[in-house]
């Protein structure tokens, strides 16, 4: 499972995309962050306002099927992918069986709130209010149509 968030400055800033389900992949870290240039602004990234969420998701899908071991977030997994692919495939399969399970709707909402809160104190406050059943809005929204 992943979450896609758009902020007020989208499309001038890239959407934030993160995996909530742990992924055994050289380009995805333990927090679900994705190493992909189009998810970052220049000069280090390649995001442009002409790109879309669909483009970002298609790029992630390609990255999932074709990891880039030369630009890893997880050096140990990258080395395994490059030098011992059968072990990598076995570990990836075991990781998937262990972590990829059907979540309850409440779990998804809580995880999404935690994702919002991770990088933004205002969103953290809103997520805490939502958990406590209090009203509270934020300018950050889940991207429509995703």
mmCIF file of N, CA and C in Angstrom:
data_model
loop_
_atom_site.group_PDB
_atom_site.id
_atom_site.type_symbol
_atom_site.label_atom_id
_atom_site.label_comp_id
_atom_site.label_asym_id
_atom_site.label_seq_id
_atom_site.Cartn_x
_atom_site.Cartn_y
_atom_site.Cartn_z
ATOM 1 N N UNK A 1 0.847 -1.157 0.000
ATOM 2 C CA UNK A 1 0.000 0.000 0.000
ATOM 3 C C UNK A 1 0.902 1.233 0.000
ATOM 4 N N UNK A 2 0.463 2.262 -0.688
ATOM 5 C CA UNK A 2 1.218 3.508 -0.725
ATOM 6 C C UNK A 2 0.258 4.670 -0.524
ATOM 7 N N UNK A 3 0.838 5.842 -0.295
ATOM 8 C CA UNK A 3 0.038 7.044 -0.142
ATOM 9 C C UNK A 3 0.628 8.109 -1.060
ATOM 10 N N UNK A 4 -0.261 8.895 -1.667
ATOM 11 C CA UNK A 4 0.125 9.982 -2.555
ATOM 12 C C UNK A 4 -0.507 11.247 -2.001
ATOM 13 N N UNK A 5 0.327 12.245 -1.718
ATOM 14 C CA UNK A 5 -0.177 13.507 -1.195
ATOM 15 C C UNK A 5 0.212 14.642 -2.124
ATOM 16 N N UNK A 6 -0.728 15.550 -2.344
ATOM 17 C CA UNK A 6 -0.454 16.762 -3.106
ATOM 18 C C UNK A 6 -0.610 17.938 -2.162
ATOM 19 N N UNK A 7 0.286 18.871 -2.271
ATOM 20 C CA UNK A 7 0.212 20.049 -1.436
ATOM 21 C C UNK A 7 -0.223 21.235 -2.280
ATOM 22 N N UNK A 8 -0.412 22.367 -1.647
ATOM 23 C CA UNK A 8 -0.943 23.540 -2.342
ATOM 24 C C UNK A 8 -0.123 23.921 -3.568
ATOM 25 N N UNK A 9 1.167 23.697 -3.544
ATOM 26 C CA UNK A 9 2.014 24.132 -4.654
ATOM 27 C C UNK A 9 2.091 23.126 -5.795
ATOM 28 N N UNK A 10 1.387 22.009 -5.701
ATOM 29 C CA UNK A 10 1.329 21.062 -6.817
ATOM 30 C C UNK A 10 0.605 21.757 -7.968
ATOM 31 N N UNK A 11 1.071 21.710 -9.180
ATOM 32 C CA UNK A 11 2.112 20.871 -9.773
ATOM 33 C C UNK A 11 3.509 21.493 -9.780
ATOM 34 N N UNK A 12 3.681 22.635 -9.094
ATOM 35 C CA UNK A 12 5.001 23.265 -9.092
ATOM 36 C C UNK A 12 5.968 22.548 -8.162
ATOM 37 N N UNK A 13 5.433 21.763 -7.251
ATOM 38 C CA UNK A 13 6.224 20.871 -6.407
ATOM 39 C C UNK A 13 5.698 19.459 -6.617
ATOM 40 N N UNK A 14 6.569 18.466 -6.541
ATOM 41 C CA UNK A 14 6.124 17.087 -6.794
ATOM 42 C C UNK A 14 5.200 16.574 -5.697
ATOM 43 N N UNK A 15 4.368 15.607 -6.023
ATOM 44 C CA UNK A 15 3.573 14.966 -4.973
ATOM 45 C C UNK A 15 4.514 14.183 -4.060
ATOM 46 N N UNK A 16 4.095 13.998 -2.831
ATOM 47 C CA UNK A 16 4.862 13.137 -1.927
ATOM 48 C C UNK A 16 4.258 11.750 -2.010
ATOM 49 N N UNK A 17 5.089 10.795 -2.336
ATOM 50 C CA UNK A 17 4.633 9.413 -2.480
ATOM 51 C C UNK A 17 5.516 8.549 -1.598
ATOM 52 N N UNK A 18 4.867 7.712 -0.827
ATOM 53 C CA UNK A 18 5.604 6.835 0.080
ATOM 54 C C UNK A 18 4.859 5.522 0.207
ATOM 55 N N UNK A 19 5.607 4.442 0.324
ATOM 56 C CA UNK A 19 5.002 3.144 0.588
ATOM 57 C C UNK A 19 4.722 3.025 2.076
ATOM 58 N N UNK A 20 3.533 2.575 2.415
ATOM 59 C CA UNK A 20 3.191 2.310 3.805
ATOM 60 C C UNK A 20 3.511 0.867 4.168
ATOM 61 N N UNK A 21 3.360 -0.034 3.210
ATOM 62 C CA UNK A 21 3.735 -1.432 3.397
ATOM 63 C C UNK A 21 5.242 -1.541 3.179
ATOM 64 N N UNK A 22 5.978 -2.170 4.091
ATOM 65 C CA UNK A 22 7.420 -2.328 3.886
ATOM 66 C C UNK A 22 7.722 -3.068 2.579
ATOM 67 N N UNK A 23 8.701 -2.547 1.836
ATOM 68 C CA UNK A 23 9.074 -3.081 0.529
ATOM 69 C C UNK A 23 10.556 -3.453 0.561
ATOM 70 N N UNK A 24 10.883 -4.649 0.121
ATOM 71 C CA UNK A 24 12.276 -5.095 0.033
ATOM 72 C C UNK A 24 12.785 -4.719 -1.347
ATOM 73 N N UNK A 25 13.452 -3.570 -1.428
ATOM 74 C CA UNK A 25 13.830 -3.012 -2.728
ATOM 75 C C UNK A 25 15.025 -2.082 -2.528
ATOM 76 N N UNK A 26 16.003 -2.095 -3.428
ATOM 77 C CA UNK A 26 17.180 -1.243 -3.241
ATOM 78 C C UNK A 26 16.883 0.254 -3.273
ATOM 79 N N UNK A 27 15.785 0.662 -3.899
ATOM 80 C CA UNK A 27 15.485 2.088 -4.050
ATOM 81 C C UNK A 27 14.376 2.577 -3.128
ATOM 82 N N UNK A 28 13.995 1.757 -2.150
ATOM 83 C CA UNK A 28 12.954 2.135 -1.190
ATOM 84 C C UNK A 28 13.487 1.838 0.205
ATOM 85 N N UNK A 29 13.492 2.860 1.074
ATOM 86 C CA UNK A 29 14.058 2.643 2.403
ATOM 87 C C UNK A 29 13.017 2.114 3.383
ATOM 88 N N UNK A 30 13.450 1.898 4.615
ATOM 89 C CA UNK A 30 12.579 1.285 5.617
ATOM 90 C C UNK A 30 11.407 2.182 6.010
ATOM 91 N N UNK A 31 11.486 3.480 5.716
ATOM 92 C CA UNK A 31 10.375 4.393 5.986
ATOM 93 C C UNK A 31 9.438 4.508 4.787
ATOM 94 N N UNK A 32 9.723 3.776 3.710
ATOM 95 C CA UNK A 32 8.869 3.800 2.530
ATOM 96 C C UNK A 32 9.201 4.893 1.534
ATOM 97 N N UNK A 33 10.263 5.659 1.807
ATOM 98 C CA UNK A 33 10.661 6.717 0.874
ATOM 99 C C UNK A 33 11.244 6.098 -0.385
ATOM 100 N N UNK A 34 11.005 6.761 -1.507
ATOM 101 C CA UNK A 34 11.371 6.235 -2.822
ATOM 102 C C UNK A 34 12.478 7.094 -3.418
ATOM 103 N N UNK A 35 13.541 6.454 -3.863
ATOM 104 C CA UNK A 35 14.634 7.158 -4.528
ATOM 105 C C UNK A 35 14.321 7.203 -6.023
ATOM 106 N N UNK A 36 13.752 8.315 -6.446
ATOM 107 C CA UNK A 36 13.363 8.494 -7.841
ATOM 108 C C UNK A 36 13.478 9.976 -8.159
ATOM 109 N N UNK A 37 14.263 10.322 -9.168
ATOM 110 C CA UNK A 37 14.567 11.723 -9.435
ATOM 111 C C UNK A 37 13.338 12.584 -9.698
ATOM 112 N N UNK A 38 12.298 12.046 -10.307
ATOM 113 C CA UNK A 38 11.143 12.903 -10.610
ATOM 114 C C UNK A 38 10.290 13.197 -9.378
ATOM 115 N N UNK A 39 10.638 12.641 -8.232
ATOM 116 C CA UNK A 39 9.922 12.963 -6.997
ATOM 117 C C UNK A 39 10.630 14.060 -6.209
ATOM 118 N N UNK A 40 11.652 14.674 -6.833
ATOM 119 C CA UNK A 40 12.407 15.737 -6.179
ATOM 120 C C UNK A 40 12.511 16.931 -7.124
ATOM 121 N N UNK A 41 12.611 18.117 -6.527
ATOM 122 C CA UNK A 41 12.794 19.337 -7.307
ATOM 123 C C UNK A 41 14.242 19.469 -7.773
ATOM 124 N N UNK A 42 14.468 20.169 -8.889
ATOM 125 C CA UNK A 42 15.840 20.474 -9.296
ATOM 126 C C UNK A 42 16.513 21.335 -8.212
ATOM 127 N N UNK A 43 17.801 21.330 -8.061
ATOM 128 C CA UNK A 43 18.778 20.821 -9.004
ATOM 129 C C UNK A 43 19.066 19.326 -8.853
ATOM 130 N N UNK A 44 18.744 18.723 -7.704
ATOM 131 C CA UNK A 44 19.037 17.294 -7.544
ATOM 132 C C UNK A 44 17.979 16.417 -8.187
ATOM 133 N N UNK A 45 16.785 16.935 -8.327
ATOM 134 C CA UNK A 45 15.692 16.155 -8.880
ATOM 135 C C UNK A 45 15.326 16.581 -10.283
ATOM 136 N N UNK A 46 14.298 15.924 -10.822
ATOM 137 C CA UNK A 46 13.893 16.183 -12.203
ATOM 138 C C UNK A 46 12.412 16.535 -12.322
ATOM 139 N N UNK A 47 11.741 16.860 -11.206
ATOM 140 C CA UNK A 47 10.323 17.201 -11.280
ATOM 141 C C UNK A 47 10.131 18.485 -12.075
ATOM 142 N N UNK A 48 9.117 18.490 -12.935
ATOM 143 C CA UNK A 48 8.702 19.669 -13.693
ATOM 144 C C UNK A 48 7.190 19.774 -13.584
ATOM 145 N N UNK A 49 6.636 20.976 -13.602
ATOM 146 C CA UNK A 49 5.179 21.123 -13.522
ATOM 147 C C UNK A 49 4.432 20.421 -14.648
ATOM 148 N N UNK A 50 5.108 20.144 -15.746
ATOM 149 C CA UNK A 50 4.451 19.454 -16.859
ATOM 150 C C UNK A 50 4.272 17.960 -16.583
ATOM 151 N N UNK A 51 4.934 17.445 -15.552
ATOM 152 C CA UNK A 51 4.757 16.037 -15.188
ATOM 153 C C UNK A 51 3.474 15.886 -14.386
ATOM 154 N N UNK A 52 2.954 14.690 -14.353
ATOM 155 C CA UNK A 52 1.696 14.443 -13.645
ATOM 156 C C UNK A 52 1.881 13.346 -12.607
ATOM 157 N N UNK A 53 0.871 13.183 -11.793
ATOM 158 C CA UNK A 53 0.874 12.094 -10.818
ATOM 159 C C UNK A 53 0.926 10.759 -11.557
ATOM 160 N N UNK A 54 0.212 10.666 -12.663
ATOM 161 C CA UNK A 54 0.224 9.426 -13.447
ATOM 162 C C UNK A 54 1.639 9.102 -13.921
ATOM 163 N N UNK A 55 2.392 10.128 -14.335
ATOM 164 C CA UNK A 55 3.777 9.920 -14.753
ATOM 165 C C UNK A 55 4.612 9.409 -13.584
ATOM 166 N N UNK A 56 4.430 10.022 -12.419
ATOM 167 C CA UNK A 56 5.181 9.596 -11.232
ATOM 168 C C UNK A 56 4.852 8.152 -10.876
ATOM 169 N N UNK A 57 3.576 7.799 -10.900
ATOM 170 C CA UNK A 57 3.175 6.431 -10.558
ATOM 171 C C UNK A 57 3.692 5.422 -11.584
ATOM 172 N N UNK A 58 3.667 5.792 -12.856
ATOM 173 C CA UNK A 58 4.206 4.899 -13.891
ATOM 174 C C UNK A 58 5.712 4.714 -13.702
ATOM 175 N N UNK A 59 6.404 5.776 -13.318
ATOM 176 C CA UNK A 59 7.843 5.679 -13.068
ATOM 177 C C UNK A 59 8.136 4.788 -11.866
ATOM 178 N N UNK A 60 7.306 4.883 -10.837
ATOM 179 C CA UNK A 60 7.470 4.015 -9.668
ATOM 180 C C UNK A 60 7.209 2.564 -10.055
ATOM 181 N N UNK A 61 6.188 2.345 -10.865
ATOM 182 C CA UNK A 61 5.882 0.985 -11.317
ATOM 183 C C UNK A 61 7.073 0.406 -12.085
ATOM 184 N N UNK A 62 7.679 1.206 -12.940
ATOM 185 C CA UNK A 62 8.860 0.758 -13.680
ATOM 186 C C UNK A 62 10.022 0.480 -12.723
ATOM 187 N N UNK A 63 10.224 1.363 -11.752
ATOM 188 C CA UNK A 63 11.290 1.168 -10.772
ATOM 189 C C UNK A 63 11.085 -0.113 -9.972
ATOM 190 N N UNK A 64 9.834 -0.430 -9.665
ATOM 191 C CA UNK A 64 9.551 -1.662 -8.922
ATOM 192 C C UNK A 64 9.956 -2.891 -9.734
ATOM 193 N N UNK A 65 9.712 -2.862 -11.026
ATOM 194 C CA UNK A 65 10.043 -4.027 -11.854
ATOM 195 C C UNK A 65 11.502 -4.025 -12.308
ATOM 196 N N UNK A 66 12.117 -2.845 -12.347
ATOM 197 C CA UNK A 66 13.510 -2.723 -12.768
ATOM 198 C C UNK A 66 14.264 -1.830 -11.786
ATOM 199 N N UNK A 67 14.698 -2.378 -10.651
ATOM 200 C CA UNK A 67 15.422 -1.571 -9.662
ATOM 201 C C UNK A 67 16.680 -0.937 -10.259
ATOM 202 N N UNK A 68 17.080 0.187 -9.678
ATOM 203 C CA UNK A 68 18.309 0.857 -10.080
ATOM 204 C C UNK A 68 19.340 0.654 -8.963
ATOM 205 N N UNK A 69 20.129 -0.411 -9.027
ATOM 206 C CA UNK A 69 21.070 -0.698 -7.941
ATOM 207 C C UNK A 69 22.239 0.282 -7.873
ATOM 208 N N UNK A 70 22.401 1.126 -8.889
ATOM 209 C CA UNK A 70 23.501 2.086 -8.890
ATOM 210 C C UNK A 70 23.144 3.390 -8.182
ATOM 211 N N UNK A 71 21.891 3.553 -7.769
ATOM 212 C CA UNK A 71 21.452 4.737 -7.022
ATOM 213 C C UNK A 71 20.537 4.272 -5.886
ATOM 214 N N UNK A 72 21.095 3.475 -4.947
ATOM 215 C CA UNK A 72 20.237 2.856 -3.938
ATOM 216 C C UNK A 72 19.998 3.731 -2.715
ATOM 217 N N UNK A 73 18.922 3.442 -2.026
ATOM 218 C CA UNK A 73 18.712 3.934 -0.667
ATOM 219 C C UNK A 73 19.176 2.878 0.327
ATOM 220 N N UNK A 74 19.113 1.626 -0.090
ATOM 221 C CA UNK A 74 19.476 0.494 0.760
ATOM 222 C C UNK A 74 20.673 -0.220 0.128
ATOM 223 N N UNK A 75 21.882 0.134 0.585
ATOM 224 C CA UNK A 75 23.103 -0.394 -0.027
ATOM 225 C C UNK A 75 23.206 -1.912 0.092
ATOM 226 N N UNK A 76 22.786 -2.469 1.228
ATOM 227 C CA UNK A 76 22.891 -3.918 1.407
ATOM 228 C C UNK A 76 21.966 -4.664 0.450
ATOM 229 N N UNK A 77 20.752 -4.159 0.275
ATOM 230 C CA UNK A 77 19.809 -4.792 -0.653
ATOM 231 C C UNK A 77 20.298 -4.615 -2.089
ATOM 232 N N UNK A 78 20.894 -3.458 -2.366
ATOM 233 C CA UNK A 78 21.430 -3.212 -3.704
ATOM 234 C C UNK A 78 22.556 -4.191 -4.037
ATOM 235 N N UNK A 79 23.454 -4.409 -3.081
ATOM 236 C CA UNK A 79 24.553 -5.353 -3.308
ATOM 237 C C UNK A 79 24.007 -6.762 -3.532
ATOM 238 N N UNK A 80 23.004 -7.118 -2.760
ATOM 239 C CA UNK A 80 22.374 -8.431 -2.930
ATOM 240 C C UNK A 80 21.759 -8.549 -4.327
ATOM 241 N N UNK A 81 21.070 -7.492 -4.764
ATOM 242 C CA UNK A 81 20.449 -7.485 -6.091
ATOM 243 C C UNK A 81 21.510 -7.635 -7.185
ATOM 244 N N UNK A 82 22.625 -6.915 -7.043
ATOM 245 C CA UNK A 82 23.668 -6.931 -8.069
ATOM 246 C C UNK A 82 24.475 -8.223 -8.091
ATOM 247 N N UNK A 83 24.789 -8.754 -6.911
ATOM 248 C CA UNK A 83 25.767 -9.840 -6.841
ATOM 249 C C UNK A 83 25.205 -11.200 -6.443
ATOM 250 N N UNK A 84 23.973 -11.235 -5.966
ATOM 251 C CA UNK A 84 23.387 -12.512 -5.556
ATOM 252 C C UNK A 84 21.873 -12.457 -5.766
ATOM 253 N N UNK A 85 21.485 -12.362 -7.028
ATOM 254 C CA UNK A 85 20.075 -12.163 -7.365
ATOM 255 C C UNK A 85 19.156 -13.262 -6.837
ATOM 256 N N UNK A 86 19.535 -14.541 -6.846
ATOM 257 C CA UNK A 86 18.634 -15.559 -6.276
ATOM 258 C C UNK A 86 18.308 -15.298 -4.797
ATOM 259 N N UNK A 87 19.293 -14.865 -4.025
ATOM 260 C CA UNK A 87 19.048 -14.549 -2.611
ATOM 261 C C UNK A 87 18.150 -13.318 -2.505
ATOM 262 N N UNK A 88 18.410 -12.311 -3.348
ATOM 263 C CA UNK A 88 17.550 -11.122 -3.355
ATOM 264 C C UNK A 88 16.100 -11.507 -3.630
ATOM 265 N N UNK A 89 15.873 -12.317 -4.655
ATOM 266 C CA UNK A 89 14.507 -12.718 -5.014
ATOM 267 C C UNK A 89 13.848 -13.514 -3.886
ATOM 268 N N UNK A 90 14.606 -14.384 -3.241
ATOM 269 C CA UNK A 90 14.078 -15.161 -2.115
ATOM 270 C C UNK A 90 13.690 -14.232 -0.962
ATOM 271 N N UNK A 91 14.580 -13.300 -0.619
ATOM 272 C CA UNK A 91 14.295 -12.365 0.472
ATOM 273 C C UNK A 91 13.118 -11.454 0.135
ATOM 274 N N UNK A 92 13.051 -10.991 -1.103
ATOM 275 C CA UNK A 92 11.934 -10.135 -1.518
ATOM 276 C C UNK A 92 10.611 -10.891 -1.417
ATOM 277 N N UNK A 93 10.612 -12.152 -1.815
ATOM 278 C CA UNK A 93 9.397 -12.977 -1.730
ATOM 279 C C UNK A 93 8.983 -13.167 -0.265
ATOM 280 N N UNK A 94 9.949 -13.475 0.607
ATOM 281 C CA UNK A 94 9.650 -13.657 2.031
ATOM 282 C C UNK A 94 9.140 -12.357 2.654
ATOM 283 N N UNK A 95 9.756 -11.247 2.296
ATOM 284 C CA UNK A 95 9.354 -9.936 2.804
ATOM 285 C C UNK A 95 7.915 -9.629 2.385
ATOM 286 N N UNK A 96 7.601 -9.936 1.134
ATOM 287 C CA UNK A 96 6.250 -9.697 0.623
ATOM 288 C C UNK A 96 5.237 -10.546 1.377
ATOM 289 N N UNK A 97 5.552 -11.823 1.569
ATOM 290 C CA UNK A 97 4.633 -12.701 2.304
ATOM 291 C C UNK A 97 4.433 -12.230 3.738
ATOM 292 N N UNK A 98 5.474 -11.689 4.336
ATOM 293 C CA UNK A 98 5.391 -11.245 5.726
ATOM 294 C C UNK A 98 4.625 -9.928 5.872
ATOM 295 N N UNK A 99 4.860 -8.980 4.972
ATOM 296 C CA UNK A 99 4.353 -7.618 5.167
ATOM 297 C C UNK A 99 3.156 -7.235 4.306
ATOM 298 N N UNK A 100 2.984 -7.869 3.170
ATOM 299 C CA UNK A 100 1.901 -7.473 2.266
ATOM 300 C C UNK A 100 0.641 -8.236 2.652
ATOM 301 N N UNK A 101 -0.135 -7.630 3.507
ATOM 302 C CA UNK A 101 -1.380 -8.248 3.959
ATOM 303 C C UNK A 101 -2.492 -7.214 3.850
ATOM 304 N N UNK A 102 -3.701 -7.702 3.853
ATOM 305 C CA UNK A 102 -4.848 -6.803 3.760
ATOM 306 C C UNK A 102 -4.975 -6.017 5.057
ATOM 307 N N UNK A 103 -4.999 -4.706 4.964
ATOM 308 C CA UNK A 103 -5.149 -3.852 6.146
ATOM 309 C C UNK A 103 -6.608 -3.433 6.297
ATOM 310 N N UNK A 104 -6.969 -3.174 7.526
ATOM 311 C CA UNK A 104 -8.297 -2.651 7.803
ATOM 312 C C UNK A 104 -8.323 -1.177 7.416
ATOM 313 N N UNK A 105 -9.492 -0.665 7.073
ATOM 314 C CA UNK A 105 -9.620 0.732 6.657
ATOM 315 C C UNK A 105 -9.070 1.680 7.719
ATOM 316 N N UNK A 106 -9.341 1.422 8.972
ATOM 317 C CA UNK A 106 -8.839 2.272 10.049
ATOM 318 C C UNK A 106 -7.323 2.309 10.083
ATOM 319 N N UNK A 107 -6.686 1.174 9.807
ATOM 320 C CA UNK A 107 -5.230 1.129 9.767
ATOM 321 C C UNK A 107 -4.706 2.035 8.665
ATOM 322 N N UNK A 108 -5.364 2.014 7.493
ATOM 323 C CA UNK A 108 -4.932 2.838 6.367
ATOM 324 C C UNK A 108 -5.029 4.316 6.713
ATOM 325 N N UNK A 109 -6.137 4.728 7.329
ATOM 326 C CA UNK A 109 -6.305 6.131 7.676
ATOM 327 C C UNK A 109 -5.278 6.562 8.710
ATOM 328 N N UNK A 110 -5.010 5.705 9.689
ATOM 329 C CA UNK A 110 -4.022 6.034 10.709
ATOM 330 C C UNK A 110 -2.634 6.149 10.098
ATOM 331 N N UNK A 111 -2.272 5.221 9.217
ATOM 332 C CA UNK A 111 -0.974 5.276 8.567
ATOM 333 C C UNK A 111 -0.844 6.521 7.705
ATOM 334 N N UNK A 112 -1.894 6.886 6.997
ATOM 335 C CA UNK A 112 -1.862 8.092 6.171
ATOM 336 C C UNK A 112 -1.686 9.320 7.052
ATOM 337 N N UNK A 113 -2.361 9.359 8.196
ATOM 338 C CA UNK A 113 -2.193 10.465 9.138
ATOM 339 C C UNK A 113 -0.775 10.527 9.663
ATOM 340 N N UNK A 114 -0.196 9.381 9.949
ATOM 341 C CA UNK A 114 1.185 9.333 10.409
ATOM 342 C C UNK A 114 2.132 9.823 9.326
ATOM 343 N N UNK A 115 1.838 9.501 8.059
ATOM 344 C CA UNK A 115 2.660 9.962 6.944
ATOM 345 C C UNK A 115 2.616 11.480 6.863
ATOM 346 N N UNK A 116 1.427 12.045 6.970
ATOM 347 C CA UNK A 116 1.289 13.499 6.959
ATOM 348 C C UNK A 116 2.099 14.111 8.087
ATOM 349 N N UNK A 117 1.986 13.523 9.261
ATOM 350 C CA UNK A 117 2.602 14.080 10.450
ATOM 351 C C UNK A 117 4.121 13.999 10.403
ATOM 352 N N UNK A 118 4.664 13.059 9.667
ATOM 353 C CA UNK A 118 6.105 12.823 9.677
ATOM 354 C C UNK A 118 6.906 14.054 9.270
ATOM 355 N N UNK A 119 6.399 14.841 8.338
ATOM 356 C CA UNK A 119 7.188 15.967 7.865
ATOM 357 C C UNK A 119 6.574 17.321 8.134
ATOM 358 N N UNK A 120 5.496 17.408 8.900
ATOM 359 C CA UNK A 120 4.790 18.671 9.026
ATOM 360 C C UNK A 120 4.107 18.778 10.380
ATOM 361 N N UNK A 121 4.567 19.687 11.259
ATOM 362 C CA UNK A 121 3.946 19.818 12.580
ATOM 363 C C UNK A 121 2.461 20.173 12.515
ATOM 364 N N UNK A 122 2.063 21.005 11.544
ATOM 365 C CA UNK A 122 0.647 21.364 11.405
ATOM 366 C C UNK A 122 -0.187 20.132 11.072
ATOM 367 N N UNK A 123 0.310 19.330 10.165
ATOM 368 C CA UNK A 123 -0.398 18.108 9.800
ATOM 369 C C UNK A 123 -0.415 17.140 10.969
ATOM 370 N N UNK A 124 0.672 17.122 11.765
ATOM 371 C CA UNK A 124 0.722 16.242 12.934
ATOM 372 C C UNK A 124 -0.401 16.615 13.898
ATOM 373 N N UNK A 125 -0.584 17.914 14.117
ATOM 374 C CA UNK A 125 -1.656 18.373 14.997
ATOM 375 C C UNK A 125 -3.013 17.948 14.463
ATOM 376 N N UNK A 126 -3.213 18.087 13.173
ATOM 377 C CA UNK A 126 -4.479 17.689 12.555
ATOM 378 C C UNK A 126 -4.683 16.189 12.657
ATOM 379 N N UNK A 127 -3.618 15.419 12.436
ATOM 380 C CA UNK A 127 -3.724 13.961 12.538
ATOM 381 C C UNK A 127 -4.080 13.557 13.962
ATOM 382 N N UNK A 128 -3.498 14.238 14.950
ATOM 383 C CA UNK A 128 -3.807 13.918 16.345
ATOM 384 C C UNK A 128 -5.261 14.261 16.660
ATOM 385 N N UNK A 129 -5.759 15.393 16.150
ATOM 386 C CA UNK A 129 -7.163 15.760 16.359
ATOM 387 C C UNK A 129 -8.079 14.729 15.727
ATOM 388 N N UNK A 130 -7.714 14.272 14.522
ATOM 389 C CA UNK A 130 -8.542 13.288 13.838
ATOM 390 C C UNK A 130 -8.590 11.995 14.648
ATOM 391 N N UNK A 131 -7.457 11.576 15.212
ATOM 392 C CA UNK A 131 -7.428 10.367 16.030
ATOM 393 C C UNK A 131 -8.295 10.539 17.267
ATOM 394 N N UNK A 132 -8.337 11.765 17.804
ATOM 395 C CA UNK A 132 -9.119 12.029 19.009
ATOM 396 C C UNK A 132 -10.581 12.321 18.686
ATOM 397 N N UNK A 133 -10.939 12.332 17.416
ATOM 398 C CA UNK A 133 -12.318 12.572 17.015
ATOM 399 C C UNK A 133 -12.690 14.040 16.956
ATOM 400 N N UNK A 134 -11.701 14.936 16.971
ATOM 401 C CA UNK A 134 -11.973 16.364 16.908
ATOM 402 C C UNK A 134 -11.896 16.831 15.460
ATOM 403 N N UNK A 135 -12.715 17.840 15.109
ATOM 404 C CA UNK A 135 -12.613 18.365 13.752
ATOM 405 C C UNK A 135 -11.302 19.117 13.582
ATOM 406 N N UNK A 136 -10.835 19.172 12.381
ATOM 407 C CA UNK A 136 -9.612 19.920 12.091
ATOM 408 C C UNK A 136 -9.272 19.737 10.636
ATOM 409 N N UNK A 137 -8.996 20.809 9.959
ATOM 410 C CA UNK A 137 -8.680 20.714 8.543
ATOM 411 C C UNK A 137 -7.231 21.066 8.304
ATOM 412 N N UNK A 138 -6.782 20.782 7.136
ATOM 413 C CA UNK A 138 -5.434 21.131 6.727
ATOM 414 C C UNK A 138 -5.460 21.443 5.239
ATOM 415 N N UNK A 139 -4.504 22.222 4.807
ATOM 416 C CA UNK A 139 -4.428 22.576 3.394
ATOM 417 C C UNK A 139 -3.854 21.438 2.564
ATOM 418 N N UNK A 140 -3.324 20.433 3.219
ATOM 419 C CA UNK A 140 -2.762 19.297 2.508
ATOM 420 C C UNK A 140 -3.861 18.287 2.258
ATOM 421 N N UNK A 141 -3.918 17.758 1.061
ATOM 422 C CA UNK A 141 -5.005 16.856 0.689
ATOM 423 C C UNK A 141 -4.446 15.648 -0.035
ATOM 424 N N UNK A 142 -5.185 14.544 0.081
ATOM 425 C CA UNK A 142 -4.856 13.419 -0.771
ATOM 426 C C UNK A 142 -5.158 13.848 -2.191
ATOM 427 N N UNK A 143 -4.324 13.453 -3.121
ATOM 428 C CA UNK A 143 -4.492 13.873 -4.506
ATOM 429 C C UNK A 143 -5.783 13.308 -5.076
ATOM 430 N N UNK A 144 -6.596 14.136 -5.709
ATOM 431 C CA UNK A 144 -7.822 13.633 -6.312
ATOM 432 C C UNK A 144 -7.510 12.756 -7.511
ATOM 433 N N UNK A 145 -8.336 11.770 -7.707
ATOM 434 C CA UNK A 145 -8.221 10.925 -8.878
ATOM 435 C C UNK A 145 -7.118 9.889 -8.810
ATOM 436 N N UNK A 146 -6.543 9.684 -7.636
ATOM 437 C CA UNK A 146 -5.478 8.687 -7.507
ATOM 438 C C UNK A 146 -6.015 7.501 -6.757
#
